[in-house]
Short mmCIF file of C-alpha atoms and ligand atoms in Angstrom, two decimals:
data_model
loop_
_atom_site.label_atom_id
_atom_site.label_comp_id
_atom_site.label_asym_id
_atom_site.label_seq_id
_atom_site.Cartn_x
_atom_site.Cartn_y
_atom_site.Cartn_z
CA MET K 1 0.00 0.05 0.09
CA TYR K 2 1.33 3.48 -0.92
CA LYS K 3 0.31 6.36 1.37
CA GLU K 4 -1.87 9.08 -0.02
CA LEU K 5 -0.22 11.73 -2.02
CA ASN K 6 0.86 14.44 0.36
CA PRO K 7 3.51 16.86 -1.19
CA PRO K 8 5.19 19.33 1.24
CA ARG K 9 3.73 22.95 1.43
CA ARG K 10 6.18 25.34 -0.13
CA ILE K 11 6.49 28.90 -1.17
CA LEU K 12 7.82 28.74 -4.76
CA MET K 13 9.93 31.99 -5.36
CA GLY K 14 12.38 30.49 -7.66
CA PRO K 15 12.51 30.98 -11.56
CA GLY K 16 9.46 28.74 -11.94
CA PRO K 17 7.19 26.97 -11.40
CA SER K 18 5.70 29.67 -9.13
CA ASP K 19 2.87 29.27 -6.82
CA VAL K 20 -0.45 28.66 -8.35
CA HIS K 21 -3.32 30.89 -7.58
CA PRO K 22 -5.84 29.06 -5.18
CA LYS K 23 -8.69 29.95 -7.66
CA VAL K 24 -6.65 28.39 -10.33
CA LEU K 25 -6.20 25.18 -8.36
CA GLN K 26 -9.88 25.16 -7.82
CA ALA K 27 -10.66 25.61 -11.46
CA MET K 28 -8.72 22.61 -12.34
CA ALA K 29 -10.80 20.51 -10.08
CA ASN K 30 -13.97 20.86 -12.18
CA PRO K 31 -15.39 17.83 -13.95
CA LEU K 32 -14.20 17.07 -17.30
CA VAL K 33 -16.27 17.78 -20.42
CA GLY K 34 -15.51 16.13 -23.75
CA HIS K 35 -12.90 18.27 -25.75
CA LEU K 36 -15.54 18.80 -28.68
CA ASP K 37 -18.32 19.52 -26.22
CA PRO K 38 -20.03 22.90 -27.14
CA ALA K 39 -19.36 23.91 -23.59
CA PHE K 40 -15.56 23.31 -24.00
CA LEU K 41 -15.50 24.99 -27.43
CA GLU K 42 -16.81 28.09 -25.76
CA ILE K 43 -14.21 27.67 -23.02
CA MET K 44 -11.50 27.50 -25.79
CA ASN K 45 -12.86 30.61 -27.52
CA GLU K 46 -12.84 32.44 -24.16
CA THR K 47 -9.34 31.45 -23.37
CA MET K 48 -8.21 32.80 -26.89
CA ASP K 49 -9.77 36.16 -26.25
CA LEU K 50 -8.40 36.47 -22.94
CA LEU K 51 -4.95 35.34 -24.18
CA ARG K 52 -5.21 38.04 -26.81
CA HIS K 53 -5.88 40.60 -24.22
CA VAL K 54 -2.95 39.51 -22.02
CA TYR K 55 -0.67 39.31 -24.96
CA GLN K 56 -1.79 42.71 -25.91
CA THR K 57 -2.57 41.56 -29.57
CA GLU K 58 -5.36 41.19 -31.96
CA ASN K 59 -3.58 38.24 -33.61
CA LYS K 60 -6.19 35.59 -34.74
CA VAL K 61 -3.62 32.86 -34.28
CA THR K 62 -3.38 33.23 -30.40
CA LEU K 63 -3.72 29.84 -28.82
CA ALA K 64 -2.18 27.43 -26.21
CA MET K 65 -0.06 24.55 -27.16
CA SER K 66 0.06 21.42 -25.23
CA GLY K 67 3.22 21.19 -23.30
CA THR K 68 5.40 23.55 -21.23
CA GLY K 69 7.02 26.73 -22.24
CA SER K 70 9.82 24.85 -24.17
CA ALA K 71 7.18 23.22 -26.27
CA GLY K 72 6.09 26.83 -27.18
CA MET K 73 9.82 27.68 -28.38
CA GLU K 74 9.84 24.43 -30.36
CA THR K 75 6.56 25.10 -31.90
CA LEU K 76 7.69 28.68 -33.39
CA PHE K 77 10.95 27.28 -34.70
CA VAL K 78 9.46 24.05 -36.02
CA ASN K 79 6.74 26.04 -37.97
CA LEU K 80 8.63 29.05 -39.09
CA VAL K 81 11.92 27.53 -40.09
CA GLU K 82 12.67 25.24 -42.91
CA PRO K 83 15.91 23.27 -43.46
CA GLY K 84 18.60 25.77 -44.84
CA ASP K 85 16.99 28.91 -43.56
CA ARG K 86 19.08 31.53 -42.07
CA VAL K 87 18.19 32.66 -38.62
CA ILE K 88 19.86 35.26 -36.03
CA ILE K 89 19.57 34.42 -32.34
CA GLY K 90 20.54 36.73 -29.52
CA VAL K 91 22.33 34.65 -26.79
CA ASN K 92 22.75 36.18 -23.32
CA GLY K 93 21.56 33.43 -21.09
CA LEU K 94 20.50 29.72 -21.25
CA PHE K 95 17.25 30.26 -22.97
CA GLY K 96 18.96 31.97 -25.94
CA GLN K 97 21.27 28.92 -26.18
CA ARG K 98 18.32 26.77 -26.05
CA MET K 99 16.66 28.54 -28.94
CA VAL K 100 20.04 28.01 -30.92
CA ASP K 101 19.81 24.28 -30.17
CA VAL K 102 16.29 24.04 -31.21
CA ALA K 103 16.66 26.04 -34.40
CA SER K 104 19.69 23.90 -35.50
CA ARG K 105 17.69 20.80 -34.92
CA CYS K 106 15.33 22.25 -37.44
CA GLY K 107 18.06 22.58 -40.06
CA ALA K 108 18.54 26.22 -39.64
CA GLU K 109 21.89 28.07 -40.28
CA VAL K 110 22.21 29.75 -37.04
CA ILE K 111 24.03 32.97 -36.55
CA GLN K 112 24.39 33.72 -32.78
CA VAL K 113 24.83 37.22 -31.61
CA GLU K 114 26.03 37.05 -28.15
CA ALA K 115 26.35 39.25 -24.92
CA SER K 116 27.65 38.37 -21.39
CA TRP K 117 25.09 36.87 -19.06
CA GLY K 118 23.75 39.69 -17.26
CA ASP K 119 23.72 42.16 -20.35
CA ILE K 120 21.20 42.78 -22.96
CA ILE K 121 21.67 42.18 -26.65
CA GLU K 122 22.72 45.53 -28.19
CA PRO K 123 20.41 46.31 -31.21
CA GLU K 124 23.45 47.54 -33.09
CA LYS K 125 25.00 44.05 -32.85
CA ILE K 126 21.96 42.54 -34.39
CA GLU K 127 21.90 45.04 -37.08
CA ASP K 128 25.77 44.30 -37.92
CA ALA K 129 24.72 40.65 -38.23
CA LEU K 130 21.86 41.53 -40.61
CA LYS K 131 24.14 43.65 -42.80
CA LYS K 132 26.66 40.92 -42.96
CA HIS K 133 24.35 38.19 -43.82
CA ASN K 134 21.62 38.54 -46.38
CA ASN K 135 18.44 36.51 -46.57
CA VAL K 136 17.76 36.22 -42.78
CA LYS K 137 14.42 34.65 -42.17
CA LEU K 138 13.90 35.46 -38.58
CA VAL K 139 15.62 37.13 -35.55
CA ALA K 140 15.02 35.77 -32.12
CA VAL K 141 15.51 37.09 -28.64
CA VAL K 142 14.52 36.42 -25.11
CA HIS K 143 12.50 39.19 -23.62
CA SER K 144 12.79 38.15 -20.05
CA GLU K 145 15.91 36.00 -19.67
CA THR K 146 15.09 34.06 -16.53
CA SER K 147 18.65 32.70 -16.21
CA THR K 148 19.92 36.18 -15.61
CA GLY K 149 17.07 38.60 -14.77
CA VAL K 150 17.64 40.69 -17.91
CA ARG K 151 14.88 42.48 -19.52
CA GLN K 152 15.68 42.92 -23.26
CA PRO K 153 14.26 46.12 -24.98
CA LEU K 154 12.33 45.14 -27.92
CA GLU K 155 11.05 48.35 -29.77
CA GLU K 156 14.22 49.46 -31.46
CA LEU K 157 15.22 45.94 -32.22
CA SER K 158 11.82 45.24 -33.91
CA GLU K 159 12.32 48.24 -36.26
CA ILE K 160 15.81 47.02 -37.19
CA VAL K 161 14.60 43.39 -38.02
CA HIS K 162 11.80 44.59 -40.05
CA LYS K 163 13.94 46.94 -41.94
CA TYR K 164 15.72 43.88 -43.19
CA ASP K 165 12.43 42.08 -43.82
CA ALA K 166 12.80 39.32 -41.37
CA LEU K 167 10.40 37.94 -38.78
CA PHE K 168 10.94 39.08 -35.14
CA VAL K 169 10.31 36.29 -32.73
CA CYS K 170 10.43 36.64 -28.86
CA ASP K 171 10.52 34.36 -25.98
CA MET K 172 7.94 35.58 -23.53
CA VAL K 173 7.92 32.79 -21.01
CA THR K 174 8.59 34.94 -18.09
CA SER K 175 6.93 38.11 -19.66
CA LEU K 176 3.37 37.17 -20.03
CA GLY K 177 1.29 38.53 -17.32
CA GLY K 178 4.31 40.08 -15.46
CA ILE K 179 5.46 42.95 -17.76
CA PRO K 180 3.96 44.43 -21.11
CA THR K 181 4.31 42.39 -24.18
CA LYS K 182 2.88 44.80 -26.60
CA ILE K 183 2.79 42.35 -29.49
CA ASP K 184 1.04 44.55 -31.94
CA GLU K 185 2.64 47.94 -30.84
CA TYR K 186 6.03 46.52 -31.26
CA LYS K 187 5.26 44.61 -34.27
CA ILE K 188 6.32 41.19 -32.93
CA ASP K 189 5.68 38.67 -35.46
CA ALA K 190 5.70 35.66 -33.11
CA ALA K 191 5.88 34.86 -29.37
CA TYR K 192 5.54 32.01 -27.02
CA SER K 193 5.06 31.74 -23.24
CA GLY K 194 4.34 29.26 -20.56
CA THR K 195 1.80 28.95 -17.68
CA GLN K 196 4.05 28.28 -14.84
CA LYS K 197 5.74 31.57 -14.50
CA CYS K 198 3.80 34.94 -14.13
CA LEU K 199 0.42 33.49 -15.10
CA SER K 200 0.40 31.37 -11.85
CA ALA K 201 -1.01 28.18 -13.27
CA PRO K 202 0.87 24.86 -13.29
CA PRO K 203 3.34 24.01 -16.08
CA GLY K 204 1.71 22.38 -18.97
CA LEU K 205 0.44 24.88 -21.62
CA ALA K 206 2.51 27.20 -24.03
CA PRO K 207 0.58 30.09 -25.14
CA VAL K 208 1.70 31.23 -28.57
CA THR K 209 0.72 34.17 -30.91
CA LEU K 210 1.51 34.61 -34.44
CA SER K 211 1.02 37.93 -36.60
CA PRO K 212 -0.77 37.61 -39.98
CA ARG K 213 2.85 37.91 -41.64
CA ALA K 214 4.04 34.92 -39.52
CA VAL K 215 0.77 33.00 -40.52
CA ASP K 216 1.81 33.83 -44.12
CA VAL K 217 5.13 32.35 -43.92
CA LEU K 218 3.86 29.28 -42.34
CA ALA K 219 1.18 28.91 -45.27
CA LYS K 220 3.93 29.30 -47.85
CA ARG K 221 6.26 26.51 -46.45
CA LYS K 222 7.69 24.32 -49.23
CA ASN K 223 8.06 21.36 -46.83
CA LYS K 224 5.62 19.91 -44.40
CA VAL K 225 6.29 20.88 -40.64
CA GLN K 226 8.40 17.94 -39.53
CA SER K 227 6.75 17.70 -36.13
CA TRP K 228 3.17 16.20 -36.50
CA TYR K 229 2.22 17.26 -32.84
CA LEU K 230 3.39 20.88 -32.90
CA ASP K 231 2.05 21.66 -36.58
CA LEU K 232 0.28 24.89 -36.32
CA SER K 233 -1.47 24.44 -39.63
CA MET K 234 -3.33 21.72 -38.14
CA ILE K 235 -3.64 23.02 -34.61
CA GLN K 236 -5.19 26.31 -35.66
CA ASN K 237 -7.94 24.32 -37.35
CA TYR K 238 -8.54 22.56 -34.06
CA TRP K 239 -8.67 25.95 -32.14
CA ASN K 240 -10.70 27.96 -34.82
CA GLU K 241 -14.26 27.47 -36.10
CA GLU K 242 -13.41 24.31 -37.91
CA ARG K 243 -12.68 22.36 -34.88
CA PHE K 244 -10.90 19.89 -36.79
CA TYR K 245 -9.77 17.10 -34.24
CA HIS K 246 -5.84 16.95 -33.92
CA HIS K 247 -5.09 15.78 -30.49
CA THR K 248 -7.27 15.97 -27.40
CA ALA K 249 -6.62 19.30 -25.62
CA PRO K 250 -5.42 18.95 -21.97
CA ILE K 251 -8.90 19.90 -20.59
CA SER K 252 -7.98 20.65 -16.98
CA MET K 253 -5.02 22.55 -18.11
CA VAL K 254 -7.31 24.74 -20.25
CA TYR K 255 -9.49 25.36 -17.27
CA SER K 256 -6.45 26.47 -15.30
CA LEU K 257 -5.24 28.92 -18.03
CA ARG K 258 -8.73 30.39 -18.45
CA GLU K 259 -9.01 31.09 -14.72
CA ALA K 260 -5.53 32.51 -14.51
CA LEU K 261 -6.26 34.82 -17.37
CA ARG K 262 -9.50 35.78 -15.95
CA LEU K 263 -8.02 36.78 -12.88
CA ILE K 264 -5.29 39.04 -14.45
CA VAL K 265 -7.86 40.62 -16.83
CA ASN K 266 -10.24 41.34 -13.88
CA GLU K 267 -7.32 42.72 -11.97
CA GLY K 268 -6.55 45.01 -14.81
CA LEU K 269 -3.51 44.39 -17.02
CA GLU K 270 -1.90 47.82 -16.05
CA GLN K 271 -2.53 47.15 -12.25
CA VAL K 272 -0.84 43.76 -12.68
CA PHE K 273 2.23 45.20 -14.32
CA LYS K 274 2.40 47.87 -11.69
CA ARG K 275 2.13 45.23 -8.76
CA HIS K 276 4.99 43.36 -10.14
CA ALA K 277 7.12 46.43 -10.53
CA LEU K 278 6.38 47.70 -7.21
CA TYR K 279 7.07 44.42 -5.15
CA GLY K 280 9.98 43.47 -7.30
CA GLY K 281 11.60 46.72 -6.75
CA ALA K 282 10.95 46.50 -3.18
CA LEU K 283 12.58 43.08 -2.85
CA GLN K 284 15.55 44.41 -4.77
CA ALA K 285 15.88 47.62 -2.53
CA GLY K 286 15.84 45.22 0.50
CA LEU K 287 18.51 42.93 -0.95
CA GLU K 288 20.64 45.66 -1.63
CA ALA K 289 20.01 47.21 1.83
CA MET K 290 21.56 43.72 3.11
CA GLY K 291 24.77 44.68 1.27
CA LEU K 292 24.00 42.19 -1.42
CA GLU K 293 24.70 43.12 -5.07
CA LEU K 294 22.39 42.45 -7.92
CA LEU K 295 23.76 41.06 -11.14
CA VAL K 296 21.95 43.34 -13.66
CA SER K 297 22.09 47.06 -13.79
CA GLU K 298 18.99 48.87 -12.76
CA LYS K 299 18.10 50.03 -16.32
CA HIS K 300 17.78 46.46 -17.69
CA ARG K 301 16.58 44.52 -14.60
CA LEU K 302 13.49 42.41 -14.38
CA HIS K 303 11.08 42.93 -11.51
CA GLN K 304 9.59 39.47 -11.61
CA LEU K 305 12.92 37.69 -11.45
CA THR K 306 15.99 38.88 -9.55
CA ALA K 307 19.38 37.59 -9.80
CA VAL K 308 21.41 38.25 -6.70
CA GLN K 309 25.12 37.62 -6.35
CA ILE K 310 26.11 35.06 -3.64
CA PRO K 311 28.49 36.79 -1.24
CA ALA K 312 32.04 35.45 -0.54
CA ASN K 313 32.23 32.62 1.98
CA VAL K 314 28.45 31.73 2.01
CA SER K 315 27.46 28.32 0.62
CA ASP K 316 25.11 28.52 -2.17
CA LEU K 317 23.71 25.05 -1.54
CA GLU K 318 23.51 25.36 2.22
CA VAL K 319 21.67 28.64 2.01
CA ARG K 320 19.06 26.98 -0.41
CA LYS K 321 18.71 23.95 1.66
CA ARG K 322 18.10 25.80 4.78
CA LEU K 323 15.56 28.04 3.18
CA LEU K 324 13.85 25.07 2.00
CA GLU K 325 13.81 23.02 5.36
CA LYS K 326 13.40 25.82 7.83
CA TYR K 327 10.80 27.97 5.75
CA GLY K 328 9.35 25.91 2.97
CA LEU K 329 10.87 28.62 0.77
CA GLU K 330 12.28 27.58 -2.70
CA ILE K 331 14.60 30.10 -4.57
CA GLY K 332 16.65 29.17 -7.54
CA GLY K 333 20.30 28.77 -8.14
CA GLY K 334 22.47 29.98 -11.06
CA LEU K 335 22.70 28.06 -14.45
CA GLY K 336 25.57 27.69 -16.85
CA VAL K 337 28.36 30.18 -16.21
CA LEU K 338 26.48 31.54 -13.20
CA LYS K 339 25.97 28.33 -11.29
CA GLY K 340 27.07 28.76 -7.81
CA LYS K 341 27.54 32.50 -8.50
CA ILE K 342 23.89 33.87 -8.07
CA TRP K 343 20.47 33.04 -6.74
CA ARG K 344 17.32 33.81 -8.64
CA ILE K 345 14.34 34.89 -6.66
CA GLY K 346 11.14 35.19 -8.45
CA LEU K 347 7.98 37.38 -7.46
CA MET K 348 5.77 36.08 -10.33
CA GLY K 349 2.03 36.61 -10.60
CA TYR K 350 0.23 35.52 -7.38
CA ASN K 351 3.38 35.67 -5.42
CA ALA K 352 4.16 39.40 -6.36
CA ARG K 353 2.63 40.51 -2.97
CA HIS K 354 3.98 42.53 -0.04
CA GLU K 355 3.80 39.39 2.39
CA ASN K 356 6.14 37.63 0.14
CA VAL K 357 8.70 40.21 -0.10
CA VAL K 358 8.71 40.39 3.73
CA PHE K 359 8.78 36.73 4.12
CA ALA K 360 11.62 36.23 1.64
CA LEU K 361 13.83 38.89 3.11
CA ALA K 362 13.30 37.75 6.71
CA ALA K 363 14.16 34.17 5.82
CA LEU K 364 17.07 35.17 3.89
CA GLU K 365 18.34 37.33 6.90
CA ASP K 366 18.07 34.34 9.19
CA VAL K 367 19.73 31.91 6.99
CA LEU K 368 22.54 34.23 5.90
CA ARG K 369 23.29 35.10 9.60
CA GLU K 370 23.69 31.40 10.41
CA GLN K 371 26.32 31.46 7.55
CA GLY K 372 28.32 34.20 9.37
CA TYR K 373 27.38 37.01 6.81
CA HIS K 374 27.30 40.41 8.22
CA PHE K 375 24.66 43.07 7.71
CA ILE K 376 22.52 45.59 9.50
CA SER K 377 19.78 43.66 11.00
CA GLY K 378 16.23 44.91 10.02
CA ALA K 379 17.65 47.28 7.09
CA ALA K 380 16.24 45.13 4.36
CA LEU K 381 12.64 45.28 5.52
CA GLU K 382 12.96 48.91 6.28
CA ALA K 383 14.26 49.69 2.57
CA ALA K 384 11.71 47.46 1.06
CA ASN K 385 8.82 49.32 3.02
CA ARG K 386 10.31 52.57 2.17
CA TYR K 387 10.39 51.71 -1.45
CA ILE K 388 6.77 50.64 -1.31
CA ARG K 389 5.89 53.95 0.27
CA ASP K 390 7.75 55.96 -2.32
CA HIS K 391 6.32 54.15 -5.31
CA GLU K 392 2.83 53.35 -4.43
C1 PLP B 1 11.06 28.63 -18.06
C2 PLP B 1 11.43 29.26 -19.35
C3 PLP B 1 11.57 28.49 -20.60
C4 PLP B 1 11.13 26.95 -20.59
O1 PLP B 1 9.82 26.65 -20.11
P1 PLP B 1 9.51 25.35 -19.48
O2 PLP B 1 8.09 25.48 -18.88
O3 PLP B 1 10.42 24.91 -18.47
O4 PLP B 1 9.48 24.34 -20.61
C5 PLP B 1 11.94 29.09 -21.69
N1 PLP B 1 12.27 30.44 -21.78
C6 PLP B 1 12.31 31.03 -20.57
C7 PLP B 1 12.64 32.45 -20.68
C8 PLP B 1 11.96 30.37 -19.46
O5 PLP B 1 11.99 31.37 -18.39
#
């Protein structure tokens, strides 16, 4: 006999998954309906409408792929790229590297434009690459690089990419529902995201959006999309009026996404962005008041994910282990070249609240004190609260 499932209670303030909103958990407990039931078709339609609102777009093809954020990444590359196509990818962290891997597997000729982990990709460097190589089909960057906490500016980059007649593709996994995505305003041709970051739903769906221009590129492909499961030309027909059966939508996950989006839209998109900025900024002020250094310069820092440098003589693993054991608090470690050098603290979606800022700062103070790290007791909380007073 196995015991009943009883996972520990955690506060998930790492790079994802983040805590799921209680109402989203409740929504998932609803009974199933068939995936072609008129009631479910209505739910799919509403989910698409809500997605358009949160993505800030009117793109018709705005739907949720079955799979996590990485499935969204793979969807865009596998559909927009054909063997031999030339693509430019900005690499300033792990997820840029992953895009390079995925695009290469699609048979693309990949040109990498690199920056150090913690910096943005300078638009001029992308322009240099576009000048040097003709016939570039698409340019892709990560909007919120979760491995470093960098926020990539998009507006100028989009103009450059379109000047050279390429498609502009963005990873918005940690952006959607956390910071403005402005798909239409910035003329982003295609973007993908995931449910487990700022949407505060479990991992399992990958919302994607494609501009009419990107849809046109898809329609004009010479070869069939090599992935049957992620072939948007068929998936589109499942999500639109035709309701052409492709694969069974993960019903409960669609419930969760609809509820997560509903909560965001009801709170108001601008208010949601403000909340992330306010509490993310407060956490950052608190960390700095403890004498800790942040990886990213203020100008390019994300609010929903903060990379903080691990002080000398403090054990990365020990601190994270103590936070988990003593407080049930999960924060993330560094990846790749930043392994052992940074912690990553997320304040995403439902977690972007005052109580989580206070809790994380207090828990970190306690555990850092155990490690012999010196700082002024209570300064973090005071700085965080001052930040909130000044910015509310
Ligand atoms: C989390 C993340 C992904 C991958 O999403 P999964 O849900 O883990 O597949 C891709 N890109 C970025 C920027 C992410 O933060």
